[in-house]
Amino acid sequence: MEAQHPFMEQALALARGSIGLTEPNPRVGCVIVAADGRQVLGQGHTQPAGQPHAEIMALRDTAARGHSAGGATVYVTLEPCSHHGRTGPCCDALLAAGVGTVVAALPDPNPLVSGQGFARLRAAGVQVIVGPGAAVSRELNIGFFSRMLRHTPWLRMKVAASLDGKTALDDGSSQWITSEAARSDGHGWRARAGAVLTGIGTLREDNPRLDVRYAPTSRQPDAVVVDSRLETPPDANIFMSGRRLFIYSAVQDAARQTALEARGAEVIRLAGPGGKVDLAAMLRDLAAREVNELHVEAGHQLNGSLIREGLVDELLIYLAPKLIGEGRGMAHFGPLADLAQAVALEFLSSDRVGPDLRLLARIPGREQF
């Protein structure tokens, strides 16, 4: 069976439609097809956490259309779950519906599932085929796979710069280098993330909200601030009701912590060398808090630290058709002793967004986990 099978492609399209909706659950689509392979009986994608998964939505759609799923073939972009979490096991619902075949893109990396869903289906006599659409489904859920297998989020660093690589003037002025179209596009990438991170320097200079305003979304991602000396102002725009805010610090200051917690933040002390936040430990902590994709919008100092410590997986770069000359660069690290020490990247895509150029570049091999 080819990965380009039209019903699996349809299921993958449904999964893409759940981006920004399912966190921290994976993005999954499901299509139920009649046994003769000619008619779609029902379809659906995973809903917000605690609500039905893709298989349940597709079964409900099948029933709503007046069909039975008995003997049907189910195309689903991830292994049906077999455990009781926020919802019941999807494989049990498929068995109760009497489906004949399940075609799944790939196994669920969650150790609570990890092949057990397939085993239960096969034990009950359901034919299980695994593989079509695997690469697309894994890329769509790269943050979920990262959290389950590496125990860290997938870290995407967003940078807006001039063509000569400057992200701000020497005095920190950066609004706006890229166009409104690029900023709106960037909010779409914020919407798909579990959390958006910045540093105390950007917080002081730009006072950002780090929310999603220019793209459709049903949820706001968590906000994260790297603030080694716990200097976040309690009246900063980063405070927003209805979302989690994590402030990572390297110091203990009871008075400041109390003031920040009174505004709804959670302060986490993770001290590393040199009085700085232990960034690697921070990523592990965010994974434990169920963050799949971490979207970074920080300044050149924090960007440089993340790159220097080998924590960045890919870069989302918007280049404006202008030259700034003297100013702040994308990331401050080095100096390197040799060009062979440069951080190698591979381009995944390049697209025009309004007058600007959007580049997606990945550190080679980062997805191999």
XYZ file of C-alpha atoms in Angstrom:
369
model
C 0.000 0.000 0.000
C 1.445 3.377 -1.023
C 1.921 6.269 1.395
C 0.029 8.414 -1.112
C -3.154 6.380 -0.737
C -5.985 8.917 -1.148
C -7.802 7.959 2.056
C -4.621 8.299 4.103
C -3.968 11.631 2.408
C -7.462 12.664 3.453
C -6.734 11.588 7.033
C -3.463 13.549 7.006
C -5.310 16.644 5.783
C -7.698 16.279 8.718
C -4.717 15.967 11.069
C -3.223 19.186 9.676
C -6.535 20.861 10.390
C -6.091 20.110 14.096
C -2.856 22.113 14.436
C -3.209 24.514 17.363
C -6.121 22.536 18.764
C -4.911 19.266 20.250
C -1.964 20.232 22.499
C -0.505 18.346 24.266
C -2.034 15.434 22.344
C -0.788 14.558 18.852
C -2.460 15.823 15.689
C -4.412 12.891 14.313
C -6.928 12.450 11.508
C -9.180 9.473 10.796
C -11.263 8.389 7.797
C -13.614 5.402 7.872
C -14.259 3.757 4.502
C -16.812 1.109 3.521
C -15.510 -2.435 3.129
C -15.700 -2.178 -0.656
C -13.334 0.807 -0.547
C -15.668 3.095 -2.452
C -17.464 5.256 0.104
C -16.277 7.416 2.972
C -18.578 6.624 5.877
C -17.227 9.156 8.355
C -14.203 11.233 9.295
C -12.799 13.404 12.069
C -9.728 14.711 13.843
C -8.601 14.878 17.446
C -10.281 17.522 19.596
C -8.778 19.559 22.471
C -7.233 17.614 25.354
C -9.851 15.771 27.349
C -12.210 15.604 24.383
C -12.619 12.816 21.800
C -9.755 11.546 19.676
C -9.886 11.279 15.875
C -11.258 7.723 15.827
C -14.151 8.606 18.113
C -15.021 11.667 16.037
C -14.977 9.570 12.861
C -17.174 6.894 14.435
C -19.619 9.578 15.569
C -19.652 11.075 12.090
C -20.296 7.631 10.628
C -23.287 7.133 12.915
C -24.563 10.654 12.235
C -24.588 9.886 8.508
C -26.669 6.775 9.176
C -23.899 4.266 8.432
C -22.486 1.281 10.275
C -18.721 0.826 10.679
C -19.064 -2.960 10.660
C -16.382 -4.453 8.415
C -15.102 -0.992 7.454
C -11.502 0.069 6.854
C -10.181 2.766 9.167
C -7.388 5.064 7.968
C -5.763 6.816 10.903
C -2.546 8.845 11.058
C -1.340 7.383 14.381
C -1.819 4.117 16.240
C -5.168 4.020 18.085
C -4.577 4.494 21.804
C -4.980 1.537 24.143
C -4.881 3.206 27.546
C -7.189 5.202 29.783
C -5.949 8.789 29.865
C -8.182 11.835 29.640
C -10.386 9.675 27.385
C -11.034 5.955 26.930
C -9.052 3.644 24.587
C -9.793 4.269 20.900
C -8.941 0.686 19.963
C -11.796 -0.513 22.207
C -14.226 1.817 20.417
C -13.081 0.504 17.033
C -13.518 -3.077 18.189
C -16.983 -2.321 19.540
C -17.890 -0.856 16.135
C -16.791 -4.067 14.403
C -14.275 -2.572 11.962
C -12.466 -5.023 9.707
C -9.167 -3.300 8.928
C -7.075 -0.502 10.452
C -4.508 1.255 8.260
C -2.260 3.398 10.483
C 0.579 5.699 9.476
C 2.880 4.775 12.362
C 3.025 3.516 15.959
C 2.344 5.868 18.853
C 5.647 6.737 20.631
C 3.818 7.140 23.952
C 5.118 4.273 26.135
C 1.563 3.835 27.423
C 0.593 2.776 23.870
C 3.701 1.909 21.800
C 2.292 -1.022 19.823
C -0.263 -2.166 22.371
C -3.104 -0.658 20.358
C -2.078 -2.644 17.296
C -1.672 -5.803 19.406
C -5.169 -5.529 20.839
C -6.697 -4.980 17.423
C -4.860 -7.953 15.908
C -5.745 -10.166 18.869
C -9.405 -9.447 18.169
C -9.057 -10.422 14.512
C -8.744 -6.945 12.968
C -6.300 -6.690 10.083
C -3.673 -4.014 10.857
C -1.506 -2.367 8.198
C 1.186 0.095 9.296
C 3.209 2.494 7.188
C 1.289 4.610 4.670
C 1.862 8.303 5.379
C 4.397 7.607 8.138
C 6.908 10.330 7.239
C 4.248 13.032 6.889
C 2.485 12.078 10.114
C 5.738 12.016 12.088
C 6.761 15.440 10.784
C 3.324 16.787 11.631
C 3.814 15.529 15.184
C 7.543 16.085 15.541
C 7.065 17.883 18.854
C 5.028 15.016 20.306
C 7.638 12.477 19.169
C 10.391 14.674 20.613
C 8.676 14.898 23.989
C 7.997 11.166 24.132
C 11.371 9.925 22.881
C 13.886 12.687 23.827
C 11.951 14.067 26.806
C 12.423 17.603 25.502
C 10.230 19.786 23.272
C 11.076 20.394 19.627
C 12.773 23.803 19.723
C 12.056 26.145 16.821
C 13.844 29.496 16.905
C 12.092 32.329 15.062
C 14.156 35.274 13.852
C 13.096 38.417 11.974
C 16.077 40.112 10.341
C 17.301 42.368 7.585
C 18.974 40.842 4.547
C 22.348 41.447 6.196
C 21.263 39.484 9.264
C 20.495 42.276 11.725
C 17.602 41.804 14.152
C 17.799 45.227 15.799
C 19.698 48.465 15.877
C 22.508 48.822 18.404
C 20.074 50.445 20.845
C 17.722 47.444 20.616
C 15.113 49.020 18.316
C 13.534 46.262 16.232
C 9.919 47.264 15.505
C 9.472 46.631 12.704
C 12.142 45.110 10.469
C 9.834 42.702 8.645
C 6.390 43.350 7.203
C 2.937 42.984 8.690
C 2.447 39.921 6.475
C 5.509 38.274 8.017
C 4.327 39.104 11.525
C 0.919 37.572 10.831
C 2.577 34.478 9.400
C 4.740 34.247 12.503
C 1.639 34.220 14.675
C 0.523 31.119 12.800
C 3.699 29.400 13.960
C 3.070 30.631 17.506
C -0.398 29.085 17.335
C 0.963 25.614 16.588
C 3.420 25.717 19.518
C 2.803 24.474 23.020
C 4.753 27.403 24.448
C 6.418 30.628 23.290
C 9.704 31.579 24.985
C 11.616 34.808 25.315
C 14.341 36.252 27.517
C 14.366 39.047 30.059
C 16.242 41.319 27.633
C 13.474 41.164 25.035
C 10.884 41.490 27.784
C 12.449 44.738 28.960
C 13.061 46.268 25.541
C 9.886 45.226 23.675
C 7.443 44.285 26.472
C 5.831 41.615 24.218
C 2.603 39.744 24.906
C 3.769 36.603 23.072
C 0.181 35.655 22.336
C -1.579 34.753 19.096
C -3.533 37.703 17.688
C -3.088 37.608 13.918
C -3.899 33.956 13.254
C -6.947 31.822 14.068
C -6.586 29.767 17.230
C -8.771 28.184 19.882
C -6.080 28.330 22.559
C -3.170 30.510 23.610
C 0.223 28.810 23.960
C 1.983 28.893 27.309
C 4.448 31.751 27.821
C 7.998 31.158 29.067
C 10.564 33.712 30.245
C 14.248 33.009 30.869
C 15.032 35.456 33.680
C 18.165 34.453 35.557
C 18.020 37.260 38.149
C 14.219 37.283 38.476
C 13.769 40.796 37.123
C 10.446 40.377 35.289
C 8.261 43.434 36.027
C 4.925 42.395 37.577
C 3.150 44.822 35.214
C 4.689 43.370 32.025
C 2.411 42.554 29.099
C 3.443 38.893 29.321
C 0.901 38.362 32.116
C -2.372 37.198 30.636
C -5.312 35.369 32.164
C -6.217 31.990 30.761
C -2.728 30.750 29.964
C 0.219 29.368 31.871
C 3.294 31.534 32.400
C 6.565 29.966 33.500
C 9.476 32.139 34.628
C 12.798 30.313 34.922
C 15.296 31.841 37.322
C 18.734 31.074 38.740
C 18.279 32.943 42.022
C 16.069 32.828 45.082
C 14.205 36.020 45.899
C 11.098 35.394 47.957
C 9.683 38.908 47.608
C 10.008 39.035 43.822
C 8.731 35.493 43.456
C 5.666 36.275 45.570
C 4.905 39.361 43.454
C 5.166 37.383 40.218
C 3.136 34.475 41.514
C 0.452 36.914 42.617
C 0.102 37.823 38.934
C -0.361 34.141 38.012
C 3.170 33.124 37.037
C 4.924 29.970 38.165
C 8.548 30.633 39.088
C 10.964 27.727 38.630
C 14.536 27.943 39.890
C 17.005 26.016 37.714
C 20.475 27.384 38.376
C 23.278 26.502 36.001
C 26.901 27.610 35.647
C 27.727 31.305 35.892
C 24.529 32.264 37.659
C 22.445 31.542 34.558
C 19.368 29.391 34.039
C 20.209 25.775 33.172
C 18.666 25.802 29.703
C 18.897 22.054 29.097
C 17.159 21.379 32.413
C 14.519 23.953 31.465
C 13.694 22.016 28.294
C 13.329 18.789 30.245
C 11.063 20.574 32.713
C 8.900 21.972 29.916
C 8.549 18.496 28.436
C 7.387 17.236 31.830
C 4.787 20.018 31.652
C 3.586 18.542 28.323
C 5.044 21.123 25.942
C 5.578 19.505 22.532
C 6.846 22.412 20.420
C 8.733 25.340 21.927
C 8.691 28.483 19.795
C 11.535 30.867 20.680
C 11.347 34.608 20.019
C 14.315 35.998 21.895
C 17.277 38.315 21.463
C 20.746 37.586 20.153
C 22.169 36.732 23.580
C 19.660 34.009 24.500
C 19.566 32.776 20.901
C 23.329 32.404 21.022
C 23.211 30.494 24.305
C 20.613 28.061 22.962
C 22.659 27.457 19.812
C 25.936 27.163 21.700
C 24.454 24.511 23.990
C 23.110 22.517 21.056
C 19.455 22.895 22.036
C 18.047 24.329 18.795
C 16.374 21.955 16.335
C 15.360 24.319 13.552
C 15.214 27.990 12.659
C 12.303 29.940 11.220
C 13.847 33.035 9.643
C 12.084 36.000 8.054
C 14.397 38.179 5.952
C 13.322 41.679 4.989
C 14.637 43.229 1.736
C 16.609 45.933 3.506
C 20.111 46.536 4.827
C 20.778 47.880 8.317
C 24.547 47.764 8.623
C 25.669 48.132 12.239
C 23.283 46.435 14.645
C 22.507 43.283 16.564
C 22.818 39.943 14.854
C 20.630 36.830 14.966
C 22.627 34.972 17.612
C 25.680 35.874 19.660
C 28.093 32.981 20.128
C 31.697 32.190 19.347
C 34.112 33.397 18.168
C 34.894 30.211 16.248
C 38.489 29.159 15.755
C 37.740 27.575 12.388
C 34.965 27.696 9.797
C 34.557 23.942 10.236
C 33.030 24.727 13.652
C 30.139 26.619 12.073
C 26.662 25.331 12.882
C 25.578 23.495 9.730
C 21.984 23.812 8.550
C 19.851 22.379 5.783
C 17.054 24.366 4.162
C 13.644 22.708 4.320
C 11.694 25.454 2.568
C 11.879 28.996 1.252
C 8.763 31.073 0.562
C 7.792 34.656 -0.090
C 5.589 36.177 2.624
C 4.524 39.604 1.465
C 7.756 41.444 0.568
C 9.830 39.215 2.845
C 11.471 35.817 2.511
C 10.657 33.000 4.951
C 13.282 30.301 5.426
C 12.869 27.114 7.407
C 16.236 25.543 8.186
C 17.020 22.504 10.315
C 20.167 21.264 11.974
C 20.819 18.000 10.083
C 19.814 14.838 11.911
C 17.885 16.557 14.699
C 14.714 14.661 13.777
C 16.415 11.274 14.182
C 15.242 10.130 17.593
